[in-house]
Coordinates of C-alpha atoms and ligand atoms in Angstrom, one line a residue:
M194 CA 22.9 -3.4 0.0
F195 CA 21.6 -2.7 -3.5
S196 CA 18.5 -0.4 -3.6
I197 CA 15.6 -0.8 -5.9
I198 CA 13.1 2.0 -5.9
V199 CA 9.8 1.2 -7.6
N200 CA 8.2 4.5 -8.7
F201 CA 4.4 4.1 -8.9
K202 CA 4.2 7.6 -10.5
V203 CA 0.4 8.3 -10.9
Y204 CA -0.3 5.3 -13.1
R205 CA -3.8 3.9 -12.8
E206 CA -2.3 0.6 -11.8
G207 CA -0.4 2.3 -8.9
F208 CA -3.1 4.3 -7.3
G209 CA -6.0 3.7 -4.8
K210 CA -7.4 0.2 -4.6
E211 CA -5.2 -1.1 -7.5
G212 CA -2.2 0.6 -6.0
K213 CA -2.8 -0.9 -2.6
G214 CA -3.1 -4.4 -4.2
L215 CA 0.1 -3.8 -6.1
L216 CA 1.9 -2.7 -3.0
R217 CA 0.6 -5.7 -1.1
E218 CA 1.8 -8.0 -3.8
I219 CA 5.2 -6.6 -4.5
S220 CA 6.1 -5.8 -0.9
N221 CA 6.4 -9.6 -0.3
V222 CA 9.3 -9.7 -2.7
R223 CA 12.6 -10.0 -0.8
K224 CA 16.1 -11.1 -1.5
D225 CA 19.3 -10.9 0.5
G226 CA 21.4 -8.0 -0.6
Y227 CA 18.5 -5.9 -1.8
D228 CA 16.4 -3.1 -0.2
V229 CA 13.2 -2.4 -2.1
Y230 CA 11.4 0.9 -1.7
F231 CA 8.0 1.9 -3.0
A232 CA 7.4 5.5 -4.2
V233 CA 3.6 5.7 -4.1
P234 CA 1.3 8.6 -5.1
H235 CA 0.9 11.4 -2.5
A236 CA -2.7 10.5 -1.7
D237 CA -1.6 6.9 -0.8
L238 CA 1.3 7.8 1.5
H239 CA -0.8 6.7 4.5
L240 CA -0.1 3.1 3.4
A241 CA 3.3 3.6 5.1
E242 CA 1.4 2.7 8.3
L243 CA 0.7 -0.8 6.8
Y244 CA 3.7 -1.4 4.6
G245 CA 7.4 -0.8 5.2
N246 CA 9.7 1.1 2.8
V247 CA 7.0 3.4 1.4
I248 CA 8.6 6.7 0.2
A249 CA 7.3 9.9 -1.4
Q250 CA 7.7 11.0 -5.0
H251 CA 8.2 14.7 -4.0
V252 CA 8.6 16.8 -0.9
D253 CA 8.7 20.5 -0.2
P254 CA 11.2 22.3 2.0
Y255 CA 8.7 23.9 4.3
S256 CA 7.8 23.3 7.9
E257 CA 4.3 23.2 9.3
G258 CA 2.3 26.3 8.8
A259 CA 0.7 28.4 6.0
H260 CA 2.0 26.5 2.9
T261 CA -1.1 25.5 1.0
G262 CA -0.7 22.4 -1.2
S263 CA 2.7 21.5 0.2
V264 CA 4.0 18.1 1.1
I265 CA 6.1 18.5 4.2
M266 CA 8.6 16.2 5.8
E267 CA 7.1 16.5 9.3
H268 CA 3.8 15.0 8.0
L269 CA 5.6 12.3 6.1
I270 CA 7.6 11.4 9.1
D271 CA 4.3 11.2 11.2
Y272 CA 3.1 8.6 8.6
G273 CA 6.4 6.6 8.9
V274 CA 7.7 7.8 5.6
K275 CA 11.5 8.5 5.9
A276 CA 12.5 9.3 2.4
S277 CA 11.4 10.9 -0.9
L278 CA 12.4 11.3 -4.5
L279 CA 13.1 14.9 -5.5
N280 CA 13.5 16.7 -8.8
H281 CA 12.3 13.8 -10.9
S282 CA 12.3 14.8 -14.6
E283 CA 8.5 14.7 -14.5
K284 CA 8.5 17.0 -11.4
K285 CA 11.5 19.3 -11.8
I286 CA 12.1 22.0 -9.2
G287 CA 14.6 24.8 -9.3
R288 CA 18.1 24.7 -7.9
K289 CA 17.3 27.0 -5.0
A290 CA 14.4 24.8 -4.0
I291 CA 16.7 21.7 -4.2
E292 CA 19.3 23.4 -1.9
E293 CA 16.5 24.4 0.6
T294 CA 15.1 20.9 0.6
I295 CA 18.5 19.3 1.2
R296 CA 19.0 21.6 4.2
A297 CA 15.5 20.9 5.6
A298 CA 16.0 17.1 5.1
D299 CA 19.4 17.2 6.8
S300 CA 17.9 18.9 9.9
L301 CA 15.2 16.2 10.2
G302 CA 17.3 13.1 9.2
F303 CA 15.0 12.7 6.1
R304 CA 16.5 10.9 3.1
L305 CA 16.3 12.4 -0.4
Y306 CA 17.0 10.6 -3.7
I307 CA 17.6 13.6 -5.9
C308 CA 17.2 13.0 -9.6
S309 CA 19.6 14.3 -12.2
E310 CA 19.3 14.4 -16.0
N311 CA 23.0 14.9 -16.8
L312 CA 26.6 15.1 -15.5
E313 CA 26.4 18.8 -14.9
E314 CA 23.3 18.4 -12.7
T315 CA 24.9 15.5 -10.9
R316 CA 27.9 17.6 -10.1
F317 CA 25.6 20.4 -8.8
L318 CA 23.7 18.0 -6.6
C319 CA 26.9 16.6 -5.1
E320 CA 28.2 20.1 -4.4
S321 CA 24.9 21.0 -2.8
G322 CA 25.2 18.2 -0.2
A323 CA 23.0 15.4 -1.7
N324 CA 23.5 12.0 -0.2
Y325 CA 21.9 10.1 -3.0
V326 CA 21.8 11.0 -6.7
A327 CA 19.5 9.2 -9.1
Y328 CA 20.6 9.6 -12.7
E329 CA 17.8 9.1 -15.3
P330 CA 18.1 10.2 -18.9
P331 CA 14.6 11.6 -19.6
E332 CA 14.5 10.4 -23.2
L333 CA 14.7 6.7 -22.0
I334 CA 12.0 6.9 -19.3
G335 CA 9.1 4.7 -20.0
G336 CA 10.8 3.0 -22.9
N337 CA 12.3 -0.5 -23.5
V338 CA 15.9 0.6 -23.9
S339 CA 17.6 0.8 -20.5
V340 CA 20.0 3.4 -19.2
A341 CA 22.5 0.6 -18.5
T342 CA 22.7 -0.7 -22.1
S343 CA 22.3 2.7 -23.8
K344 CA 24.5 5.0 -21.6
P345 CA 27.0 2.8 -19.7
E346 CA 29.8 5.4 -20.1
I347 CA 27.6 8.1 -18.4
I348 CA 26.9 5.8 -15.5
R349 CA 30.6 5.3 -15.1
E350 CA 31.3 9.0 -15.2
S351 CA 28.4 9.7 -12.8
T352 CA 29.8 7.1 -10.4
D353 CA 33.2 8.8 -10.5
I354 CA 31.7 12.2 -9.8
C355 CA 29.5 10.8 -7.0
K356 CA 32.3 8.8 -5.4
S357 CA 34.6 11.8 -5.2
Y358 CA 31.9 13.5 -3.0
G359 CA 31.0 10.4 -1.0
V360 CA 27.6 10.4 -2.7
K361 CA 25.7 7.2 -3.6
L362 CA 24.5 6.9 -7.2
L363 CA 21.3 5.2 -8.4
V364 CA 20.3 4.9 -12.1
G365 CA 17.0 4.5 -13.8
A366 CA 15.0 4.6 -17.1
G367 CA 13.9 1.6 -19.2
V368 CA 15.0 -0.9 -16.6
R369 CA 13.5 -4.3 -17.5
N370 CA 15.7 -7.2 -16.4
S371 CA 18.5 -8.4 -14.2
N372 CA 21.0 -7.7 -16.9
D373 CA 20.2 -4.0 -16.5
V374 CA 20.8 -4.4 -12.8
S375 CA 24.0 -6.2 -13.1
I376 CA 25.5 -3.8 -15.6
S377 CA 24.5 -0.8 -13.4
S378 CA 26.0 -2.5 -10.4
S379 CA 29.2 -3.4 -12.2
L380 CA 29.5 0.3 -13.3
G381 CA 29.4 1.4 -9.7
A382 CA 25.7 2.2 -9.2
E383 CA 24.3 1.3 -5.7
G384 CA 20.7 1.1 -6.8
I385 CA 18.2 1.5 -9.6
L386 CA 14.8 3.2 -10.1
V387 CA 12.2 1.4 -12.1
S388 CA 8.5 2.2 -12.9
S389 CA 6.7 0.9 -15.9
G390 CA 8.5 -2.5 -16.0
I391 CA 6.9 -3.3 -12.6
V392 CA 3.9 -1.0 -12.1
R393 CA 2.5 -1.7 -15.6
S394 CA 3.6 -5.3 -15.8
K395 CA 0.9 -8.1 -16.0
Q396 CA 2.9 -10.0 -13.4
P397 CA 4.5 -7.3 -11.1
E398 CA 5.7 -9.7 -8.4
H399 CA 7.5 -11.9 -11.1
S400 CA 8.9 -8.8 -12.8
L401 CA 10.3 -7.4 -9.6
N402 CA 11.7 -10.8 -8.6
S403 CA 13.4 -11.2 -12.0
L404 CA 15.4 -8.0 -11.5
M405 CA 17.2 -9.5 -8.5
I406 CA 20.2 -11.5 -9.5
Ligands
G3P742 O1 11.7 7.0 -11.5 C1 11.8 5.9 -12.3 C2 11.3 6.2 -13.7 O2 11.4 7.5 -14.1 C3 11.7 5.2 -14.7 O3 10.6 4.9 -15.4 O4 9.2 3.5 -16.7 O5 11.5 3.9 -17.5 O6 11.1 2.4 -15.5 P1 10.6 3.6 -16.3

């Protein structure tokens, strides 16, 4: 299966009433061979009780207790959320926190898509026990030039590193069309992350559909 993660970030279009409408609309989009996940803002994670495949945008390594402001896996699991992004370039955490979060997630069977900005970070994540690495060059995020067309050689090198550790690679930034998906897939990526191309689209359902080959 090829994974598509739609990151709602905290765009106006992806939050509250509008976010719920967006989720309702795009959660209908299905195609054989694709798993689509929706990374919604924290305040909307309760929507996992209504819609499948809702994931978090960040999670902390702590257990229940005195950790003010934390997003913890036990609570997410209670809502039916089984996975989260981590270390997104807009929400970077330190390496120690990454290692702690991987350990906590492993003990709960919680899935982490851990973002990487470069090959060195990808290698660190693989060595730290990541199961999924999401490579996103920060300078391409939110733009119209995709990672697949702009940095194919780094996708290939990332794939090689990840494969040698048995880790799955996803790639993202600037994804706009099925060509981006097919290049990424042909270079060995097992999924993509996409945000503005869907969340800010005037026709989100059509835009998501058009990514699927
Ligand atoms: O997590 C996905 C995101 O950072 C990519 O954003 O707007 O370039 O699709 P965008």
